[in-house]
Amino acid sequence: MPRIVVDVMPKPEILDPQGKAIVGALPRLGFTAFSGVRQGKRFELTVEGPVTDQILEQAREAAATMLSNPVIEDVVNVEVLDETAAAAAEDVAAPTEAE
């Protein structure tokens, strides 16, 4: 089934304490290439049948009115997740037998 992905991030002027905690922990874990982190939210909306322009517009409206708080967050992405990307994401998320 097709999925629509909605990514929401805090507005740049909003403090991000989770991002600050992560950026502080990264060097202690050996990840020294990163100077900043902002943590956001990702929603995956499953659709029965094909994703039409009307359904995509409904997803954008839901993102702007319900999935985000427009006072402190920006909707940065609303897109259809293609099957190839979905399979790759599931492969990354699934633990391997070696773990």
mmCIF file of N, CA and C in Angstrom:
data_model
loop_
_atom_site.group_PDB
_atom_site.id
_atom_site.type_symbol
_atom_site.label_atom_id
_atom_site.label_comp_id
_atom_site.label_asym_id
_atom_site.label_seq_id
_atom_site.Cartn_x
_atom_site.Cartn_y
_atom_site.Cartn_z
ATOM 1 N N MET A 1 0.831 -1.182 0.000
ATOM 2 C CA MET A 1 0.000 0.000 0.000
ATOM 3 C C MET A 1 0.877 1.247 0.000
ATOM 4 N N PRO A 2 0.495 2.241 -0.751
ATOM 5 C CA PRO A 2 1.294 3.471 -0.785
ATOM 6 C C PRO A 2 1.258 4.198 0.561
ATOM 7 N N ARG A 3 2.344 4.915 0.817
ATOM 8 C CA ARG A 3 2.424 5.730 2.025
ATOM 9 C C ARG A 3 2.850 7.142 1.659
ATOM 10 N N ILE A 4 2.314 8.087 2.402
ATOM 11 C CA ILE A 4 2.722 9.487 2.281
ATOM 12 C C ILE A 4 3.517 9.816 3.531
ATOM 13 N N VAL A 5 4.712 10.377 3.331
ATOM 14 C CA VAL A 5 5.591 10.738 4.439
ATOM 15 C C VAL A 5 5.476 12.234 4.695
ATOM 16 N N VAL A 6 5.302 12.590 5.974
ATOM 17 C CA VAL A 6 5.250 13.992 6.398
ATOM 18 C C VAL A 6 6.363 14.184 7.417
ATOM 19 N N ASP A 7 7.262 15.133 7.149
ATOM 20 C CA ASP A 7 8.345 15.465 8.075
ATOM 21 C C ASP A 7 8.080 16.846 8.668
ATOM 22 N N VAL A 8 8.182 16.938 9.990
ATOM 23 C CA VAL A 8 7.930 18.178 10.720
ATOM 24 C C VAL A 8 9.164 18.482 11.561
ATOM 25 N N MET A 9 9.599 19.738 11.532
ATOM 26 C CA MET A 9 10.775 20.152 12.306
ATOM 27 C C MET A 9 10.423 21.378 13.145
ATOM 28 N N PRO A 10 11.103 21.545 14.298
ATOM 29 C CA PRO A 10 10.904 22.774 15.059
ATOM 30 C C PRO A 10 11.371 23.973 14.228
ATOM 31 N N LYS A 11 10.677 25.089 14.375
ATOM 32 C CA LYS A 11 11.117 26.308 13.698
ATOM 33 C C LYS A 11 12.532 26.651 14.176
ATOM 34 N N PRO A 12 13.344 27.282 13.319
ATOM 35 C CA PRO A 12 14.746 27.566 13.687
ATOM 36 C C PRO A 12 14.898 28.365 14.980
ATOM 37 N N GLU A 13 13.957 29.244 15.284
ATOM 38 C CA GLU A 13 14.073 30.083 16.482
ATOM 39 C C GLU A 13 13.619 29.375 17.761
ATOM 40 N N ILE A 14 13.086 28.168 17.639
ATOM 41 C CA ILE A 14 12.614 27.410 18.798
ATOM 42 C C ILE A 14 13.761 26.558 19.351
ATOM 43 N N LEU A 15 13.945 26.601 20.673
ATOM 44 C CA LEU A 15 14.969 25.772 21.303
ATOM 45 C C LEU A 15 14.628 24.300 21.096
ATOM 46 N N ASP A 16 15.653 23.484 20.949
ATOM 47 C CA ASP A 16 15.482 22.050 20.730
ATOM 48 C C ASP A 16 16.342 21.309 21.759
ATOM 49 N N PRO A 17 15.817 21.107 22.981
ATOM 50 C CA PRO A 17 16.636 20.472 24.013
ATOM 51 C C PRO A 17 17.057 19.041 23.669
ATOM 52 N N GLN A 18 16.217 18.302 22.954
ATOM 53 C CA GLN A 18 16.608 16.951 22.560
ATOM 54 C C GLN A 18 17.772 16.993 21.574
ATOM 55 N N GLY A 19 17.712 17.918 20.625
ATOM 56 C CA GLY A 19 18.816 18.075 19.679
ATOM 57 C C GLY A 19 20.104 18.460 20.382
ATOM 58 N N LYS A 20 20.003 19.360 21.382
ATOM 59 C CA LYS A 20 21.195 19.762 22.140
ATOM 60 C C LYS A 20 21.794 18.579 22.889
ATOM 61 N N ALA A 21 20.949 17.751 23.480
ATOM 62 C CA ALA A 21 21.443 16.575 24.201
ATOM 63 C C ALA A 21 22.135 15.612 23.245
ATOM 64 N N ILE A 22 21.565 15.422 22.079
ATOM 65 C CA ILE A 22 22.156 14.508 21.097
ATOM 66 C C ILE A 22 23.496 15.032 20.606
ATOM 67 N N VAL A 23 23.553 16.336 20.260
ATOM 68 C CA VAL A 23 24.811 16.885 19.752
ATOM 69 C C VAL A 23 25.901 16.843 20.829
ATOM 70 N N GLY A 24 25.518 16.923 22.101
ATOM 71 C CA GLY A 24 26.499 16.799 23.179
ATOM 72 C C GLY A 24 27.008 15.380 23.342
ATOM 73 N N ALA A 25 26.150 14.391 23.063
ATOM 74 C CA ALA A 25 26.524 12.988 23.237
ATOM 75 C C ALA A 25 27.335 12.446 22.057
ATOM 76 N N LEU A 26 27.126 12.976 20.874
ATOM 77 C CA LEU A 26 27.800 12.433 19.688
ATOM 78 C C LEU A 26 29.323 12.370 19.817
ATOM 79 N N PRO A 27 30.003 13.448 20.238
ATOM 80 C CA PRO A 27 31.470 13.366 20.339
ATOM 81 C C PRO A 27 31.930 12.330 21.367
ATOM 82 N N ARG A 28 31.168 12.172 22.444
ATOM 83 C CA ARG A 28 31.535 11.173 23.462
ATOM 84 C C ARG A 28 31.455 9.757 22.912
ATOM 85 N N LEU A 29 30.666 9.585 21.845
ATOM 86 C CA LEU A 29 30.523 8.271 21.222
ATOM 87 C C LEU A 29 31.411 8.121 19.984
ATOM 88 N N GLY A 30 32.258 9.136 19.737
ATOM 89 C CA GLY A 30 33.195 9.048 18.628
ATOM 90 C C GLY A 30 32.717 9.679 17.332
ATOM 91 N N PHE A 31 31.551 10.304 17.338
ATOM 92 C CA PHE A 31 31.026 10.971 16.139
ATOM 93 C C PHE A 31 31.374 12.454 16.229
ATOM 94 N N THR A 32 32.478 12.846 15.633
ATOM 95 C CA THR A 32 32.992 14.197 15.819
ATOM 96 C C THR A 32 32.727 15.133 14.642
ATOM 97 N N ALA A 33 32.097 14.650 13.592
ATOM 98 C CA ALA A 33 31.909 15.469 12.390
ATOM 99 C C ALA A 33 30.692 16.384 12.464
ATOM 100 N N PHE A 34 29.883 16.264 13.517
ATOM 101 C CA PHE A 34 28.607 16.979 13.545
ATOM 102 C C PHE A 34 28.643 18.129 14.535
ATOM 103 N N SER A 35 28.188 19.305 14.096
ATOM 104 C CA SER A 35 28.203 20.477 14.968
ATOM 105 C C SER A 35 26.815 20.886 15.433
ATOM 106 N N GLY A 36 25.774 20.259 14.911
ATOM 107 C CA GLY A 36 24.423 20.606 15.332
ATOM 108 C C GLY A 36 23.450 19.487 15.026
ATOM 109 N N VAL A 37 22.390 19.423 15.825
ATOM 110 C CA VAL A 37 21.329 18.441 15.629
ATOM 111 C C VAL A 37 19.997 19.111 15.921
ATOM 112 N N ARG A 38 19.025 18.884 15.066
ATOM 113 C CA ARG A 38 17.647 19.286 15.310
ATOM 114 C C ARG A 38 16.809 18.025 15.194
ATOM 115 N N GLN A 39 15.994 17.753 16.194
ATOM 116 C CA GLN A 39 15.167 16.555 16.160
ATOM 117 C C GLN A 39 13.754 16.939 15.759
ATOM 118 N N GLY A 40 13.209 16.197 14.799
ATOM 119 C CA GLY A 40 11.861 16.458 14.327
ATOM 120 C C GLY A 40 10.984 15.230 14.448
ATOM 121 N N LYS A 41 9.895 15.250 13.694
ATOM 122 C CA LYS A 41 8.930 14.150 13.706
ATOM 123 C C LYS A 41 8.683 13.689 12.277
ATOM 124 N N ARG A 42 8.405 12.407 12.129
ATOM 125 C CA ARG A 42 8.076 11.825 10.828
ATOM 126 C C ARG A 42 6.769 11.058 10.992
ATOM 127 N N PHE A 43 5.856 11.306 10.081
ATOM 128 C CA PHE A 43 4.585 10.593 10.051
ATOM 129 C C PHE A 43 4.503 9.839 8.739
ATOM 130 N N GLU A 44 3.957 8.633 8.759
ATOM 131 C CA GLU A 44 3.701 7.872 7.538
ATOM 132 C C GLU A 44 2.213 7.592 7.470
ATOM 133 N N LEU A 45 1.568 8.136 6.453
ATOM 134 C CA LEU A 45 0.132 7.975 6.249
ATOM 135 C C LEU A 45 -0.084 6.913 5.185
ATOM 136 N N THR A 46 -0.734 5.813 5.535
ATOM 137 C CA THR A 46 -0.992 4.733 4.591
ATOM 138 C C THR A 46 -2.270 5.028 3.819
ATOM 139 N N VAL A 47 -2.242 4.757 2.524
ATOM 140 C CA VAL A 47 -3.358 5.059 1.634
ATOM 141 C C VAL A 47 -3.871 3.761 1.019
ATOM 142 N N GLU A 48 -5.183 3.600 1.002
ATOM 143 C CA GLU A 48 -5.807 2.468 0.308
ATOM 144 C C GLU A 48 -5.953 2.882 -1.159
ATOM 145 N N GLY A 49 -5.261 2.224 -2.047
ATOM 146 C CA GLY A 49 -5.337 2.572 -3.462
ATOM 147 C C GLY A 49 -4.289 3.590 -3.841
ATOM 148 N N PRO A 50 -4.367 4.098 -5.074
ATOM 149 C CA PRO A 50 -3.349 5.036 -5.562
ATOM 150 C C PRO A 50 -3.438 6.400 -4.878
ATOM 151 N N VAL A 51 -2.300 7.068 -4.809
ATOM 152 C CA VAL A 51 -2.246 8.417 -4.237
ATOM 153 C C VAL A 51 -2.549 9.413 -5.351
ATOM 154 N N THR A 52 -3.690 10.074 -5.238
ATOM 155 C CA THR A 52 -4.097 11.079 -6.217
ATOM 156 C C THR A 52 -3.651 12.457 -5.729
ATOM 157 N N ASP A 53 -3.764 13.448 -6.608
ATOM 158 C CA ASP A 53 -3.448 14.824 -6.212
ATOM 159 C C ASP A 53 -4.354 15.272 -5.067
ATOM 160 N N GLN A 54 -5.605 14.839 -5.073
ATOM 161 C CA GLN A 54 -6.550 15.207 -4.019
ATOM 162 C C GLN A 54 -6.117 14.604 -2.676
ATOM 163 N N ILE A 55 -5.685 13.364 -2.680
ATOM 164 C CA ILE A 55 -5.227 12.721 -1.440
ATOM 165 C C ILE A 55 -3.950 13.388 -0.943
ATOM 166 N N LEU A 56 -3.049 13.723 -1.846
ATOM 167 C CA LEU A 56 -1.818 14.403 -1.447
ATOM 168 C C LEU A 56 -2.128 15.776 -0.850
ATOM 169 N N GLU A 57 -3.096 16.466 -1.405
ATOM 170 C CA GLU A 57 -3.510 17.764 -0.863
ATOM 171 C C GLU A 57 -4.116 17.594 0.533
ATOM 172 N N GLN A 58 -4.890 16.529 0.734
ATOM 173 C CA GLN A 58 -5.442 16.248 2.067
ATOM 174 C C GLN A 58 -4.317 15.985 3.063
ATOM 175 N N ALA A 59 -3.282 15.288 2.627
ATOM 176 C CA ALA A 59 -2.134 15.032 3.501
ATOM 177 C C ALA A 59 -1.444 16.340 3.874
ATOM 178 N N ARG A 60 -1.297 17.233 2.921
ATOM 179 C CA ARG A 60 -0.673 18.543 3.208
ATOM 180 C C ARG A 60 -1.518 19.332 4.205
ATOM 181 N N GLU A 61 -2.838 19.285 4.034
ATOM 182 C CA GLU A 61 -3.736 19.998 4.942
ATOM 183 C C GLU A 61 -3.666 19.390 6.341
ATOM 184 N N ALA A 62 -3.663 18.056 6.429
ATOM 185 C CA ALA A 62 -3.542 17.386 7.727
ATOM 186 C C ALA A 62 -2.208 17.735 8.383
ATOM 187 N N ALA A 63 -1.153 17.788 7.586
ATOM 188 C CA ALA A 63 0.172 18.131 8.115
ATOM 189 C C ALA A 63 0.169 19.531 8.709
ATOM 190 N N ALA A 64 -0.460 20.460 8.020
ATOM 191 C CA ALA A 64 -0.458 21.851 8.456
ATOM 192 C C ALA A 64 -1.380 22.102 9.641
ATOM 193 N N THR A 65 -2.461 21.336 9.744
ATOM 194 C CA THR A 65 -3.451 21.632 10.776
ATOM 195 C C THR A 65 -3.450 20.671 11.955
ATOM 196 N N MET A 66 -3.007 19.442 11.754
ATOM 197 C CA MET A 66 -3.104 18.459 12.827
ATOM 198 C C MET A 66 -1.773 17.817 13.214
ATOM 199 N N LEU A 67 -0.925 17.527 12.247
ATOM 200 C CA LEU A 67 0.318 16.813 12.531
ATOM 201 C C LEU A 67 1.425 17.731 13.030
ATOM 202 N N SER A 68 1.249 19.019 12.850
ATOM 203 C CA SER A 68 2.251 19.981 13.311
ATOM 204 C C SER A 68 1.576 21.075 14.125
ATOM 205 N N ASN A 69 2.374 21.736 14.939
ATOM 206 C CA ASN A 69 1.918 22.918 15.664
ATOM 207 C C ASN A 69 2.517 24.113 14.927
ATOM 208 N N PRO A 70 1.714 24.837 14.125
ATOM 209 C CA PRO A 70 2.273 25.895 13.280
ATOM 210 C C PRO A 70 2.927 27.041 14.044
ATOM 211 N N VAL A 71 2.705 27.139 15.337
ATOM 212 C CA VAL A 71 3.339 28.180 16.134
ATOM 213 C C VAL A 71 4.818 27.881 16.328
ATOM 214 N N ILE A 72 5.158 26.590 16.495
ATOM 215 C CA ILE A 72 6.541 26.242 16.816
ATOM 216 C C ILE A 72 7.190 25.285 15.827
ATOM 217 N N GLU A 73 6.426 24.776 14.842
ATOM 218 C CA GLU A 73 6.966 23.785 13.919
ATOM 219 C C GLU A 73 6.676 24.164 12.469
ATOM 220 N N ASP A 74 7.548 23.679 11.579
ATOM 221 C CA ASP A 74 7.362 23.814 10.135
ATOM 222 C C ASP A 74 7.184 22.430 9.533
ATOM 223 N N VAL A 75 6.255 22.313 8.593
ATOM 224 C CA VAL A 75 6.154 21.100 7.787
ATOM 225 C C VAL A 75 7.202 21.247 6.698
ATOM 226 N N VAL A 76 8.206 20.389 6.686
ATOM 227 C CA VAL A 76 9.316 20.541 5.750
ATOM 228 C C VAL A 76 9.230 19.606 4.555
ATOM 229 N N ASN A 77 8.351 18.591 4.623
ATOM 230 C CA ASN A 77 8.269 17.645 3.518
ATOM 231 C C ASN A 77 6.951 16.887 3.582
ATOM 232 N N VAL A 78 6.289 16.778 2.441
ATOM 233 C CA VAL A 78 5.127 15.903 2.271
ATOM 234 C C VAL A 78 5.321 15.240 0.919
ATOM 235 N N GLU A 79 5.542 13.917 0.926
ATOM 236 C CA GLU A 79 5.802 13.231 -0.331
ATOM 237 C C GLU A 79 5.327 11.791 -0.273
ATOM 238 N N VAL A 80 5.129 11.217 -1.432
ATOM 239 C CA VAL A 80 4.757 9.815 -1.535
ATOM 240 C C VAL A 80 6.024 8.978 -1.408
ATOM 241 N N LEU A 81 5.987 7.999 -0.525
ATOM 242 C CA LEU A 81 7.114 7.095 -0.337
ATOM 243 C C LEU A 81 6.984 5.989 -1.366
ATOM 244 N N ASP A 82 7.947 5.918 -2.288
ATOM 245 C CA ASP A 82 7.850 4.878 -3.323
ATOM 246 C C ASP A 82 8.215 3.523 -2.733
ATOM 247 N N GLU A 83 7.829 2.471 -3.397
ATOM 248 C CA GLU A 83 8.018 1.119 -2.879
ATOM 249 C C GLU A 83 9.495 0.771 -2.695
ATOM 250 N N THR A 84 10.377 1.270 -3.553
ATOM 251 C CA THR A 84 11.801 0.995 -3.427
ATOM 252 C C THR A 84 12.344 1.617 -2.147
ATOM 253 N N ALA A 85 11.966 2.867 -1.894
ATOM 254 C CA ALA A 85 12.423 3.547 -0.682
ATOM 255 C C ALA A 85 11.830 2.886 0.558
ATOM 256 N N ALA A 86 10.579 2.441 0.472
ATOM 257 C CA ALA A 86 9.935 1.789 1.610
ATOM 258 C C ALA A 86 10.663 0.501 1.961
ATOM 259 N N ALA A 87 11.029 -0.299 0.969
ATOM 260 C CA ALA A 87 11.733 -1.555 1.206
ATOM 261 C C ALA A 87 13.109 -1.283 1.817
ATOM 262 N N ALA A 88 13.802 -0.261 1.315
ATOM 263 C CA ALA A 88 15.120 0.082 1.850
ATOM 264 C C ALA A 88 15.009 0.543 3.302
ATOM 265 N N ALA A 89 13.984 1.339 3.613
ATOM 266 C CA ALA A 89 13.787 1.821 4.979
ATOM 267 C C ALA A 89 13.494 0.663 5.922
ATOM 268 N N GLU A 90 12.714 -0.295 5.470
ATOM 269 C CA GLU A 90 12.417 -1.458 6.299
ATOM 270 C C GLU A 90 13.666 -2.302 6.514
ATOM 271 N N ASP A 91 14.537 -2.413 5.505
ATOM 272 C CA ASP A 91 15.781 -3.167 5.649
ATOM 273 C C ASP A 91 16.689 -2.511 6.695
ATOM 274 N N VAL A 92 16.748 -1.187 6.695
ATOM 275 C CA VAL A 92 17.581 -0.462 7.657
ATOM 276 C C VAL A 92 17.032 -0.616 9.060
ATOM 277 N N ALA A 93 15.705 -0.566 9.209
ATOM 278 C CA ALA A 93 15.072 -0.625 10.521
ATOM 279 C C ALA A 93 15.075 -2.023 11.109
ATOM 280 N N ALA A 94 15.107 -3.034 10.279
ATOM 281 C CA ALA A 94 15.047 -4.412 10.780
ATOM 282 C C ALA A 94 16.397 -4.842 11.321
ATOM 283 N N PRO A 95 16.417 -5.407 12.545
ATOM 284 C CA PRO A 95 17.697 -5.880 13.083
ATOM 285 C C PRO A 95 18.170 -7.112 12.321
ATOM 286 N N THR A 96 19.479 -7.245 12.242
ATOM 287 C CA THR A 96 20.048 -8.408 11.570
ATOM 288 C C THR A 96 20.269 -9.520 12.580
ATOM 289 N N GLU A 97 20.534 -10.715 12.107
ATOM 290 C CA GLU A 97 20.772 -11.840 13.002
ATOM 291 C C GLU A 97 22.045 -11.652 13.827
ATOM 292 N N ALA A 98 22.993 -10.894 13.320
ATOM 293 C CA ALA A 98 24.262 -10.685 14.024
ATOM 294 C C ALA A 98 24.101 -9.779 15.237
ATOM 295 N N GLU A 99 23.004 -9.000 15.282
ATOM 296 C CA GLU A 99 22.842 -8.048 16.385
ATOM 297 C C GLU A 99 22.335 -8.705 17.626
#
